[in-house]
Each structure stands twice: as structure tokens, then as C-alpha cells.
């Protein structure tokens, strides 16, 4: 049971009064950045696009929960926290007009590490808050 691994992550991106072309390019960028991530636990994410082109509202969501009875990729489980932090920071830097927020956690080898992040529109970085590390 010590090799059981569980990951959860949520990423929410939102902006209002955004041009249709910017909405489409941002959605395309998000799909591409997720798919090209070297961490397979992140690259498998499905992007939920609830944007409204007629109302000029961009809304993108990613919600994933992964549980493995035996961790299939220990190296990527080890680097998950760092990889996710890099990913959301990259998104914030590339699209500073977005409100970006979410959380991510990994439970593995008897330890849970959890973080929340936020990047308000106009900010090109992410503020991270450690929600806790428990053993």
C-alpha cells in the first residue's frame, strides 16, 4: 500500500471583455502547453473550454484526479509538484491578462504535499501557498 499514489489538480483561467481571437488563441495555447508537458500525469489533462465568444468571456478549466494502486512512473510522481508549479507559472507569464487560480496535490510514499496558487489579471507571476505537507 506504500506505493499507492494519488494526484489532484485544478486550474481555472478566466477573463472578460476579451477579443474572440484572443479567446481562441489562449485555448489553443493551453491545449498545446498541456499536451507538450513532459510529465505524463499533466499531459493527460483534458481542457474544458466554457468560453463564450459572443459575450467575449474566456473560461478554461482543468480538473484531474489520478489514483494508482502502484505508481507507474516514480520519477514523474517525484517531479509532479515542481512540474505543475512551472506549468502554471508559464501560463501566468504568457497570459498575464487572465485571472488564474487553482490547486494541486500529490499523495505518495505516505506523504501528501498540497499547494494553492493564484495570479490575478495583470500579474505575470503566480503566488503559491503551501496547504500542507503531511506524513
C-alpha positions as a Python dict, from the first residue, in 0.01 Angstrom:
ca = {
    (1, 'X'): (0, 0, 0),
    (2, 'X'): (303, 231, 44),
    (3, 'X'): (337, 265, -334),
    (4, 'X'): (-21, 395, -381),
    (5, 'X'): (-14, 734, -548),
    (6, 'X'): (-286, 995, -580),
    (7, 'X'): (-268, 1331, -758),
    (8, 'X'): (-528, 1601, -790),
    (9, 'X'): (-509, 1932, -968),
    (10, 'X'): (-740, 2212, -1070),
    (11, 'X'): (-658, 2504, -1295),
    (12, 'X'): (-911, 2779, -1364),
    (13, 'X'): (-849, 3059, -1614),
    (14, 'X'): (-1092, 3343, -1671),
    (15, 'X'): (-1109, 3683, -1836),
    (16, 'X'): (-1390, 3911, -1953),
    (17, 'X'): (-1401, 4161, -2238),
    (18, 'X'): (-1152, 3955, -2438),
    (19, 'X'): (-1145, 3950, -2817),
    (20, 'X'): (-1262, 3637, -2990),
    (21, 'X'): (-921, 3582, -3147),
    (22, 'X'): (-754, 3606, -2805),
    (23, 'X'): (-1002, 3355, -2661),
    (24, 'X'): (-929, 3111, -2943),
    (25, 'X'): (-553, 3158, -2927),
    (26, 'X'): (-548, 3118, -2548),
    (27, 'X'): (-749, 2794, -2567),
    (28, 'X'): (-513, 2665, -2837),
    (29, 'X'): (-210, 2765, -2629),
    (30, 'X'): (-348, 2586, -2322),
    (31, 'X'): (-414, 2264, -2514),
    (32, 'X'): (-65, 2276, -2661),
    (33, 'X'): (112, 2354, -2332),
    (34, 'X'): (-70, 2071, -2153),
    (35, 'X'): (-10, 1817, -2429),
    (36, 'X'): (358, 1904, -2459),
    (37, 'X'): (430, 1879, -2085),
    (38, 'X'): (700, 1619, -2016),
    (39, 'X'): (512, 1491, -1713),
    (40, 'X'): (256, 1232, -1832),
    (41, 'X'): (40, 1297, -1525),
    (42, 'X'): (-8, 1652, -1656),
    (43, 'X'): (-4, 1591, -2032),
    (44, 'X'): (-307, 1363, -2000),
    (45, 'X'): (-523, 1651, -1875),
    (46, 'X'): (-842, 1737, -2059),
    (47, 'X'): (-911, 2106, -2110),
    (48, 'X'): (-1274, 2210, -2054),
    (49, 'X'): (-1347, 2520, -2261),
    (50, 'X'): (-1656, 2706, -2140),
    (51, 'X'): (-1567, 3032, -2313),
    (52, 'X'): (-1840, 3242, -2471),
    (53, 'X'): (-1723, 3404, -2792),
    (54, 'X'): (-2042, 3611, -2824),
    (55, 'X'): (-2005, 3761, -2476),
    (56, 'X'): (-1623, 3791, -2502),
    (57, 'X'): (-1566, 3574, -2195),
    (58, 'X'): (-1279, 3330, -2165),
    (59, 'X'): (-1322, 3039, -1923),
    (60, 'X'): (-1093, 2737, -1926),
    (61, 'X'): (-1084, 2461, -1667),
    (62, 'X'): (-869, 2159, -1597),
    (63, 'X'): (-970, 1920, -1321),
    (64, 'X'): (-789, 1590, -1287),
    (65, 'X'): (-771, 1318, -1027),
    (66, 'X'): (-530, 1032, -1078),
    (67, 'X'): (-500, 734, -849),
    (68, 'X'): (-273, 438, -899),
    (69, 'X'): (-252, 142, -664),
    (70, 'X'): (110, 108, -766),
    (71, 'X'): (286, 417, -901),
    (72, 'X'): (362, 355, -1269),
    (73, 'X'): (610, 639, -1311),
    (74, 'X'): (801, 716, -988),
    (75, 'X'): (1030, 977, -1148),
    (76, 'X'): (733, 1180, -1274),
    (77, 'X'): (549, 1142, -943),
    (78, 'X'): (859, 1281, -772),
    (79, 'X'): (873, 1582, -1004),
    (80, 'X'): (496, 1647, -1017),
    (81, 'X'): (492, 1939, -770),
    (82, 'X'): (781, 2116, -944),
    (83, 'X'): (642, 2044, -1292),
    (84, 'X'): (298, 2176, -1201),
    (85, 'X'): (443, 2491, -1042),
    (86, 'X'): (647, 2555, -1357),
    (87, 'X'): (342, 2498, -1578),
    (88, 'X'): (111, 2742, -1402),
    (89, 'X'): (390, 3000, -1377),
    (90, 'X'): (446, 2967, -1753),
    (91, 'X'): (73, 3017, -1814),
    (92, 'X'): (66, 3326, -1590),
    (93, 'X'): (367, 3474, -1768),
    (94, 'X'): (230, 3405, -2118),
    (95, 'X'): (-123, 3528, -2045),
    (96, 'X'): (-99, 3791, -1774),
    (97, 'X'): (-442, 3929, -1865),
    (98, 'X'): (-605, 3614, -1720),
    (99, 'X'): (-726, 3551, -1370),
    (100, 'X'): (-559, 3220, -1292),
    (101, 'X'): (-614, 3010, -981),
    (102, 'X'): (-619, 2653, -865),
    (103, 'X'): (-456, 2386, -656),
    (104, 'X'): (-254, 2069, -686),
    (105, 'X'): (-153, 1787, -456),
    (106, 'X'): (22, 1454, -457),
    (107, 'X'): (-2, 1175, -204),
    (108, 'X'): (270, 917, -237),
    (109, 'X'): (501, 719, -11),
    (110, 'X'): (287, 813, 287),
    (111, 'X'): (329, 1189, 234),
    (112, 'X'): (82, 1443, 99),
    (113, 'X'): (202, 1775, -42),
    (114, 'X'): (-62, 2031, -139),
    (115, 'X'): (-48, 2382, -282),
    (116, 'X'): (-286, 2653, -398),
    (117, 'X'): (-193, 2924, -645),
    (118, 'X'): (-334, 3250, -775),
    (119, 'X'): (-238, 3500, -1040),
    (120, 'X'): (-479, 3792, -1074),
    (121, 'X'): (-526, 3953, -1414),
    (122, 'X'): (-245, 4199, -1480),
    (123, 'X'): (8, 3998, -1279),
    (124, 'X'): (264, 3794, -1471),
    (125, 'X'): (356, 3557, -1190),
    (126, 'X'): (192, 3311, -951),
    (127, 'X'): (162, 3333, -577),
    (128, 'X'): (183, 2988, -420),
    (129, 'X'): (53, 2888, -80),
    (130, 'X'): (158, 2562, 75),
    (131, 'X'): (-155, 2397, 208),
    (132, 'X'): (45, 2142, 396),
    (133, 'X'): (278, 1852, 390),
    (134, 'X'): (158, 1560, 598),
    (135, 'X'): (313, 1226, 668),
}
